[in-house]
Short mmCIF file of C-alpha atoms in Angstrom, two decimals:
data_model
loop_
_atom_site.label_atom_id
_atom_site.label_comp_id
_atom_site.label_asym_id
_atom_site.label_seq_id
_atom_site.Cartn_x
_atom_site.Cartn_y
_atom_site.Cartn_z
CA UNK A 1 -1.52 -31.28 13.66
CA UNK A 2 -2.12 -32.81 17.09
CA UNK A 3 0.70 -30.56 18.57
CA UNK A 4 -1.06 -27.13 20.15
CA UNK A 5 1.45 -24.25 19.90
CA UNK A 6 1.20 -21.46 22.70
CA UNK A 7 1.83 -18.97 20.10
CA UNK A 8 1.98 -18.71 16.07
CA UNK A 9 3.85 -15.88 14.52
CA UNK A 10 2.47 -15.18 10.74
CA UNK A 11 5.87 -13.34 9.13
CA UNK A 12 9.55 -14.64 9.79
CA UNK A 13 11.01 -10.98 9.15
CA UNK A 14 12.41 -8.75 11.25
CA UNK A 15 9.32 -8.19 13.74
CA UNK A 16 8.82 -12.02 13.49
CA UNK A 17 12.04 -13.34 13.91
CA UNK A 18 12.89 -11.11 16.93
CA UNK A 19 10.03 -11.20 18.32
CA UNK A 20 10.77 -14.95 18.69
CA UNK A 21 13.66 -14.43 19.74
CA UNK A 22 12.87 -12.39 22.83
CA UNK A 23 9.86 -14.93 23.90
CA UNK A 24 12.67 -17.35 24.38
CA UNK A 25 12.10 -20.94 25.92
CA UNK A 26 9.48 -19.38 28.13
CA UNK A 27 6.89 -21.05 25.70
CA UNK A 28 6.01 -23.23 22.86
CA UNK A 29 6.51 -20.98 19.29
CA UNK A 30 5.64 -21.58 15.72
CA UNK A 31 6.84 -19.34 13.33
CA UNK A 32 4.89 -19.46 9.49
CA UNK A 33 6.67 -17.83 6.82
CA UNK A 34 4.84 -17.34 2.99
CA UNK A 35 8.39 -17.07 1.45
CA UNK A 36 10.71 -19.94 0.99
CA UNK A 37 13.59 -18.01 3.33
CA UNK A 38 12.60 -15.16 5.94
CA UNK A 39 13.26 -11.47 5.21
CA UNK A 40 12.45 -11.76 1.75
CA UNK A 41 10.19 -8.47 1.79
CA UNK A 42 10.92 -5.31 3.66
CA UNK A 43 13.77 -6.79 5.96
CA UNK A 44 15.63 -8.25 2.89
CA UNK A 45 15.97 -4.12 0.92
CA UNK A 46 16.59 -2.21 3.97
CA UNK A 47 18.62 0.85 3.41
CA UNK A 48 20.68 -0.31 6.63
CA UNK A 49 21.46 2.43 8.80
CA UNK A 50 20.11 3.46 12.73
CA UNK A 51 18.98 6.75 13.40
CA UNK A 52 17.73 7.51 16.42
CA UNK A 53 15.41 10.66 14.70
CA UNK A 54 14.24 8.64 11.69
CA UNK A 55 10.58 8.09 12.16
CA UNK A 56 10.04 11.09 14.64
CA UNK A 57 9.92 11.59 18.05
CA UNK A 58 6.92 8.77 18.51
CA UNK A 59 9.68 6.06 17.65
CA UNK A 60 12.81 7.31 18.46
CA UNK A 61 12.16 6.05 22.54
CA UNK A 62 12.44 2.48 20.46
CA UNK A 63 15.27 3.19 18.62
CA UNK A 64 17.28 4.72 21.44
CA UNK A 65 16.54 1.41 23.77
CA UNK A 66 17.54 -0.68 20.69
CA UNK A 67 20.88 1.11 20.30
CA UNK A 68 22.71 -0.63 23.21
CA UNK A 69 21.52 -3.97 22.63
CA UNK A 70 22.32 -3.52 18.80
CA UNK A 71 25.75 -2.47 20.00
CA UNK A 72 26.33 -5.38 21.95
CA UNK A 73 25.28 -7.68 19.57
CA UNK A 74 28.02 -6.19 17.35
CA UNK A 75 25.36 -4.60 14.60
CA UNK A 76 26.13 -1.03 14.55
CA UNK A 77 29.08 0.54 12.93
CA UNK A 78 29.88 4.01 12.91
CA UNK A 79 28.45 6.57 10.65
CA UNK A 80 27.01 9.47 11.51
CA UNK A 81 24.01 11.38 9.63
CA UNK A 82 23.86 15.17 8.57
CA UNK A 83 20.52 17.13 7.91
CA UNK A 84 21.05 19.27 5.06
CA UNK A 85 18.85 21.79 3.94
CA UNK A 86 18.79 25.30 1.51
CA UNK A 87 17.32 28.57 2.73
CA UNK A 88 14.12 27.60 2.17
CA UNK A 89 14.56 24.90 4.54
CA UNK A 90 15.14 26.93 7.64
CA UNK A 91 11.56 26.03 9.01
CA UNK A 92 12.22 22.32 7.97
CA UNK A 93 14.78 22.58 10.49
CA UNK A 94 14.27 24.64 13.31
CA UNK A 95 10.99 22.18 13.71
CA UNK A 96 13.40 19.39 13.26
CA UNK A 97 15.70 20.42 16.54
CA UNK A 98 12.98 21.62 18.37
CA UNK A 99 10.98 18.36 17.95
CA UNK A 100 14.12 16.06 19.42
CA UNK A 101 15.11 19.74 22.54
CA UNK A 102 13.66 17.29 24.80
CA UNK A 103 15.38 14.06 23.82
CA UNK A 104 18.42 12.23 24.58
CA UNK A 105 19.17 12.71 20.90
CA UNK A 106 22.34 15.20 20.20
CA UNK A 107 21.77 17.22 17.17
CA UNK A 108 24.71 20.34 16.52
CA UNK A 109 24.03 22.71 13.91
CA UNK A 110 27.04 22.26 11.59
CA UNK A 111 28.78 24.24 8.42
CA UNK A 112 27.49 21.33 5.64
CA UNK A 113 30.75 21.99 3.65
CA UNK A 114 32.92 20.77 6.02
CA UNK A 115 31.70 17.34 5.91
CA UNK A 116 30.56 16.88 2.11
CA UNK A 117 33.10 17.63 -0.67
CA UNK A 118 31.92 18.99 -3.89
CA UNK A 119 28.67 20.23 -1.87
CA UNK A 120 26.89 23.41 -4.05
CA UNK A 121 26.69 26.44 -2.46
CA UNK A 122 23.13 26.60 -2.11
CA UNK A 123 23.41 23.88 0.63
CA UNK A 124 24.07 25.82 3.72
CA UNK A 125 22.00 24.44 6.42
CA UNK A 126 23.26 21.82 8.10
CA UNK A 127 22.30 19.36 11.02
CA UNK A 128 25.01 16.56 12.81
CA UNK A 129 23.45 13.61 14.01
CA UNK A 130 26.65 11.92 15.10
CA UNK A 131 24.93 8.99 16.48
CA UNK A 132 23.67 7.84 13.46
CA UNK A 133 25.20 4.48 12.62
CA UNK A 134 25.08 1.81 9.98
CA UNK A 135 23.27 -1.78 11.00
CA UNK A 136 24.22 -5.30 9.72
CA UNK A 137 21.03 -6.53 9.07
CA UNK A 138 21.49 -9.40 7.68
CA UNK A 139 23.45 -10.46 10.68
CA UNK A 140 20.63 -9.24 12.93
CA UNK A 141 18.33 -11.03 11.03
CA UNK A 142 20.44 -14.14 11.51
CA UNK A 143 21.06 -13.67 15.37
CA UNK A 144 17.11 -13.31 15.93
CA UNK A 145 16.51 -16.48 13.94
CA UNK A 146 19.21 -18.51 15.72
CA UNK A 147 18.62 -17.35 18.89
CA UNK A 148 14.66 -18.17 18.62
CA UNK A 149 15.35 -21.61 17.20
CA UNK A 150 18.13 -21.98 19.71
CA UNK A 151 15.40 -21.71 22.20
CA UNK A 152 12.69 -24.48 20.61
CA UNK A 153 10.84 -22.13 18.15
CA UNK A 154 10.02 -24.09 14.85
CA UNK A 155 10.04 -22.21 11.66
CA UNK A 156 8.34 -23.39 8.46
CA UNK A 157 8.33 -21.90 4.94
CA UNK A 158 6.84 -22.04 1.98
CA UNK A 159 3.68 -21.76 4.41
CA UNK A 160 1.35 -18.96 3.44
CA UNK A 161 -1.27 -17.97 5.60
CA UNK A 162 -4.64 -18.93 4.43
CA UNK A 163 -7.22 -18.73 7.62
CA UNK A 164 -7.89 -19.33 10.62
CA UNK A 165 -10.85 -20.17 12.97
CA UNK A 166 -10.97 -20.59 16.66
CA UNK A 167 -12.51 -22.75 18.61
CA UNK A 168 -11.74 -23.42 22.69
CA UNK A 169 -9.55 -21.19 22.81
CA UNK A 170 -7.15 -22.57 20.36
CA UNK A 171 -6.93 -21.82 16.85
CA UNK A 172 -6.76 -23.94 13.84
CA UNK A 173 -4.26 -21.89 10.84
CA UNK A 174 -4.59 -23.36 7.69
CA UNK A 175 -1.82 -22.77 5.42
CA UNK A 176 0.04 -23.57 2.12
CA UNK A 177 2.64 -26.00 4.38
CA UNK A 178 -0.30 -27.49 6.22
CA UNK A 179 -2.49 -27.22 9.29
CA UNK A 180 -1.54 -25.96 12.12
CA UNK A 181 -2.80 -25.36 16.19
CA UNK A 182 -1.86 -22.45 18.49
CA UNK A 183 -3.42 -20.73 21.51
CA UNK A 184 -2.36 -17.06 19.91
CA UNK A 185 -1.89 -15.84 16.55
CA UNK A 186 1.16 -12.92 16.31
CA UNK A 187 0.13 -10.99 13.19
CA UNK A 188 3.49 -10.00 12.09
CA UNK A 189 2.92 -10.31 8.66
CA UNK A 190 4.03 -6.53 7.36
CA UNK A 191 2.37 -5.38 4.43
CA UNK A 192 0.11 -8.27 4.65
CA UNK A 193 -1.24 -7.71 7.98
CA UNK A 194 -4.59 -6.23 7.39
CA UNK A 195 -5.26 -9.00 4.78
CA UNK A 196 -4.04 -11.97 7.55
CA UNK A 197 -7.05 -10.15 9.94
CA UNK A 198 -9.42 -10.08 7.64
CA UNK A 199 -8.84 -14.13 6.82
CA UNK A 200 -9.57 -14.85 10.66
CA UNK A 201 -12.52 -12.51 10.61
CA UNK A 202 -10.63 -10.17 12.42
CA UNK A 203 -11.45 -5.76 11.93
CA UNK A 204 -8.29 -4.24 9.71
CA UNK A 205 -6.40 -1.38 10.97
CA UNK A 206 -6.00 0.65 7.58
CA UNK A 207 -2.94 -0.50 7.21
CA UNK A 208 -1.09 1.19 3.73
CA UNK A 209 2.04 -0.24 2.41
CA UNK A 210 4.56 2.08 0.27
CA UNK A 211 7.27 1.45 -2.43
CA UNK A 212 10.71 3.18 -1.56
CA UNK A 213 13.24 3.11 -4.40
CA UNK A 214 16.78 2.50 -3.78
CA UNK A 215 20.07 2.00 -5.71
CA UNK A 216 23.44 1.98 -6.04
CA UNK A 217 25.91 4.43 -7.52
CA UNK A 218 29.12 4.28 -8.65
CA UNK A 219 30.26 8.00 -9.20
CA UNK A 220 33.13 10.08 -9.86
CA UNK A 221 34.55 11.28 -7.47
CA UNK A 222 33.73 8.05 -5.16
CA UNK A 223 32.25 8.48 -2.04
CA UNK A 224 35.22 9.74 0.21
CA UNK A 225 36.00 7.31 3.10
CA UNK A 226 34.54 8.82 6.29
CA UNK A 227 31.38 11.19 4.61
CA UNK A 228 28.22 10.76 7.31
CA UNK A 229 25.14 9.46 5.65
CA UNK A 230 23.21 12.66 4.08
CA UNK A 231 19.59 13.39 4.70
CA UNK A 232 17.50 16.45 3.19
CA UNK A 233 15.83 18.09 5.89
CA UNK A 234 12.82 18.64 3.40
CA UNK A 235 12.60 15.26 3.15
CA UNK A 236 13.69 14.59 -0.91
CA UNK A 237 16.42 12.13 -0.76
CA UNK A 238 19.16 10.43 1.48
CA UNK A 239 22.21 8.86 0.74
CA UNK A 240 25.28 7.40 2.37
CA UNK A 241 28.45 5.71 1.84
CA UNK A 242 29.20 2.28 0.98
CA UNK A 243 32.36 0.57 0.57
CA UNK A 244 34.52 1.02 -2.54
CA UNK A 245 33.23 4.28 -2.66
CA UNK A 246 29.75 3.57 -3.96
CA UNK A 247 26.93 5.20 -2.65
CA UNK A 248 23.15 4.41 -1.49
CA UNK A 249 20.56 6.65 -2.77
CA UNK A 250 16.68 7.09 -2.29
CA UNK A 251 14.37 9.62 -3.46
CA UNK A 252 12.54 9.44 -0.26
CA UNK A 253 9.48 8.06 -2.33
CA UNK A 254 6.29 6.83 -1.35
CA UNK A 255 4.25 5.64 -3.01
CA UNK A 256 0.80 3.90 -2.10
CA UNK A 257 0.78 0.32 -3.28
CA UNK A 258 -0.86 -3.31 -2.87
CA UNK A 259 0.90 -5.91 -0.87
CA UNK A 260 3.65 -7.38 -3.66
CA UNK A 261 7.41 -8.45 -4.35
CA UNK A 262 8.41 -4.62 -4.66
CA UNK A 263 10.21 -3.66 -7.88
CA UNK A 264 11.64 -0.19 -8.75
CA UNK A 265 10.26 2.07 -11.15
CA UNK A 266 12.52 3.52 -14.04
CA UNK A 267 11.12 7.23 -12.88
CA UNK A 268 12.11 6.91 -9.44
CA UNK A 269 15.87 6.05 -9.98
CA UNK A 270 15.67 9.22 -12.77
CA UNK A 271 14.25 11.60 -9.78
CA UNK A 272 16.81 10.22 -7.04
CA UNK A 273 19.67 11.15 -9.32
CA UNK A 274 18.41 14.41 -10.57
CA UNK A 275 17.78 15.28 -7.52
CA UNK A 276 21.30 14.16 -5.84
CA UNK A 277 22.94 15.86 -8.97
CA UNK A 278 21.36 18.91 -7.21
CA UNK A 279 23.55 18.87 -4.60
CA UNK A 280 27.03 17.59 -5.40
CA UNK A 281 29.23 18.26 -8.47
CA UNK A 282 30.34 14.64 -8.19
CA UNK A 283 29.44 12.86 -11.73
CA UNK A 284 27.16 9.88 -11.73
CA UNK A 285 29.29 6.87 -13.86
CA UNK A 286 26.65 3.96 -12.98
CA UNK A 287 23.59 2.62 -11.90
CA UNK A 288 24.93 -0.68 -10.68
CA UNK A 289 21.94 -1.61 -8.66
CA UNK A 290 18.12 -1.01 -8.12
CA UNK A 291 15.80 -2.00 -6.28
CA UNK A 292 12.72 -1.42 -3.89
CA UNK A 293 10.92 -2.27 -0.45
CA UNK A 294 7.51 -2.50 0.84
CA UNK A 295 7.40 0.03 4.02
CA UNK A 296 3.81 -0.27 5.71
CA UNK A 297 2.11 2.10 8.07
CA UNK A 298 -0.91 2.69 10.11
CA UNK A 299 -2.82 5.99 9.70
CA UNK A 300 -0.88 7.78 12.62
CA UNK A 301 2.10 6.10 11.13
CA UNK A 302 2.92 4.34 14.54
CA UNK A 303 3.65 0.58 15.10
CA UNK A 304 0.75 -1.28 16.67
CA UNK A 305 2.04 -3.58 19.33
CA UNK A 306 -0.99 -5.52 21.53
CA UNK A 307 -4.20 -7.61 21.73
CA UNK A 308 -6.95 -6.77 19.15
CA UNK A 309 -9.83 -5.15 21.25
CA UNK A 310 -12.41 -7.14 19.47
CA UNK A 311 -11.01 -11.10 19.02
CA UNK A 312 -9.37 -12.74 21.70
CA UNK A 313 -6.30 -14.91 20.88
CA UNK A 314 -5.07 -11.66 18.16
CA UNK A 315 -2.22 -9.80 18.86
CA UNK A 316 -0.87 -7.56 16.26
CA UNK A 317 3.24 -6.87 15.53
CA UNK A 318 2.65 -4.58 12.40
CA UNK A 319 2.97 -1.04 11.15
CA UNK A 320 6.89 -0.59 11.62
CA UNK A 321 7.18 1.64 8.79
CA UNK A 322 10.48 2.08 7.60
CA UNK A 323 11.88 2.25 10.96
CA UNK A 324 11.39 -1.85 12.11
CA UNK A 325 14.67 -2.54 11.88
CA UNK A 326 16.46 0.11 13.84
CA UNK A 327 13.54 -0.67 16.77
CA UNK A 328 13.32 -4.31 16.23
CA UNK A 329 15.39 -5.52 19.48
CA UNK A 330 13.28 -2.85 21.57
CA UNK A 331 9.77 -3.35 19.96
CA UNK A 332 10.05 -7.00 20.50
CA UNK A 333 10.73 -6.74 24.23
CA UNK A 334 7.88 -4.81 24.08
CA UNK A 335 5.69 -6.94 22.39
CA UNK A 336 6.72 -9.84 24.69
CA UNK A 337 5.78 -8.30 28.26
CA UNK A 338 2.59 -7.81 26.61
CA UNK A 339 2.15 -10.80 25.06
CA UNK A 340 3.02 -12.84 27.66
CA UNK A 341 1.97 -10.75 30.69
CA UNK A 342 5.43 -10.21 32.41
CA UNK A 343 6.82 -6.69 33.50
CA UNK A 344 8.71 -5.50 30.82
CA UNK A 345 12.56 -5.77 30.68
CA UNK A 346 14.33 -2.58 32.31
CA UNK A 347 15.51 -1.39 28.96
CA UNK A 348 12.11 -0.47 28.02
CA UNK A 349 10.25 -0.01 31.03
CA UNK A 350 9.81 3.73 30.77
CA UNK A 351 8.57 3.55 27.08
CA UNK A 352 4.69 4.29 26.78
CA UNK A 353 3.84 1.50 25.21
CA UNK A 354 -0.25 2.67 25.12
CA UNK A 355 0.55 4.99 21.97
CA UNK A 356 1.43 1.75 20.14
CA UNK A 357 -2.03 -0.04 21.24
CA UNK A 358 -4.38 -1.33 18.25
CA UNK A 359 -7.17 -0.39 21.01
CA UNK A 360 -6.41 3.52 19.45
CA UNK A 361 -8.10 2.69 16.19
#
């Protein structure tokens, strides 16, 4: 324990991992992961795709200055997304396209039909996001980790987070693997990031986790090569392509819940096919897979990057929602310049970064 860290991350998932990553060999970093492997939680059940309108026009400056370094790290595929809506949608989506006139985002109103076979007839509203793009996570995930240890960070699992005090301006973290000492604690800790304040005497931010439902179809037809991902533009379900013609679908659920290793609910799989039965004539022949994610946010439903106004030595990574993933390499340059003082890299320069402040609650 003699061994004084300059900074301990609590949570080796996504907003860990690249977070450590983008620190570099500029200092000392200790990463503490509960689980025995990272990205067991949210970053682990990802639905896997990068849309630069997913999460509104608050995030999507994040997820457009993640999109070329995803691309050259070789994480995005091609995709595409289409907004579909009925009639009664029409408000849904003129309040879609007007909230992205602004942004570099291109969004074409499109015949649905043309791009979904077997679509019902009801379906006539339609929205191309050709941008839209799946992401490897899992490799992403990888990178972070191996460029972070690459540059001296030490990870340890199997170490939950049990408290912390402070003391001349270095804290002592007591956890499951052991004690530990760092100048600054990250709170990256996702769902559990509220309850890792609140064990150093920190002030919560209200943070709320949700369960969103996922699984995997086989149907009949199969997905046809080449059919974008599909979003409702009221917001009931998505689904996209996956190879051997399987699909992804979600219900769009969610629903409040504590902290906890997510698991799908038997209703929630029923709704997400009833309602995707509601807009193809494609036959479902199997549920092959289920299963569910923790997605947490913060009132506004904004990440919170930045000191804690109240206890020196804090600094929060939290409240990525569902969109952590697609913002990760952008969020954590972010979170470094702040964290370590520096101007931030060019990439993300003219991002506001004050509407992510925990100094707003």
């Amino acid at each position: 324990m003699t061994r004084v860290y300059d900074v301990a991350i609590v949570g080796a998932g996504m907003a860990g991992a690249s977070l450590a990553a983008a620190i570099g060999s500029r200092v000392r970093v200790l990463v503490l992961e509960a689980e025995d492997a990272p990205g067991y939680h949210a970053t682990g059940r990802s639905a896997a795709f990068w849309s630069e309108t997913y999460g509104g026009p608050d995030i999507q400056p994040l997820t457009t200055a993640s999109g070329p370094l995803l691309r050259a790290g070789g994480h995005l595929a091609p995709l595409g997304s289409l907004h579909i809506g009925r009639t009664e949608d029409e408000a849904a989506m003129d309040l879609f396209l007007s909230e992205f006139a602004d942004s570099e985002v291109r969004l074409d109103r499109v015949d649905p039909a043309a791009f979904v076979p077997g679509l019902r007839s009801e379906w006539t509203l339609g929205v191309q996001e050709a941008s839209c793009a799946y992401i490897d996570v899992a490799a992403l995930h990888a990178e972070s980790i191996a460029i972070a240890r690459r540059s001296g960070a030490v990870f340890v699992t199997d170490a939950a987070f049990a408290g912390a005090g402070r003391a001349d301006g270095v804290w002592t973290i007591e956890t499951k693997a052991g004690a530990f000492r760092a100048r600054t604690i990250v709170n990256a800790a996702g769902a559990w990031a509220d309850a890792v304040a609140a064990r150093v005497g920190v002030r919560p931010l209200g943070l709320q986790a949700y369960r969103r439902t996922m699984a995997q179809l086989r149907t009949d037809p199969g997905a046809p090569e080449g059919m974008p991902h599909i979003a409702d533009l009221g917001g009931r379900f998505y689904f996209k392509p996956e190879p051997g013609g399987r699909l992804w679908l979600s219900p769009h659920d969610e629903t409040p819940t504590e902290p906890c290793d997510a698991a799908p609910e038997e209703i929630d799989v029923a709704i997400a096919i009833a309602r995707f039965e509601q807009v193809v004539d494609w036959r479902v022949a199997a549920v092959e897979r289920r299963w569910a994610g923790l997605r947490t946010f913060a009132s506004d439903r904004l990440p919170i990057y930045g000191f804690d106004r109240d206890v020196p030595g804090f600094f929060w990574c939290a409240g990525q929602g569902g969109f952590g993933i697609q913002t990760a390499p952008a969020a954590a340059l972010l979170a470094t310049s702040l964290l370590l003082g520096i101007n931030p890299d060019p990439s993300v320069a003219a991002i506001d970064v004050a509407r992510y402040s925990p100094a707003r609650f």
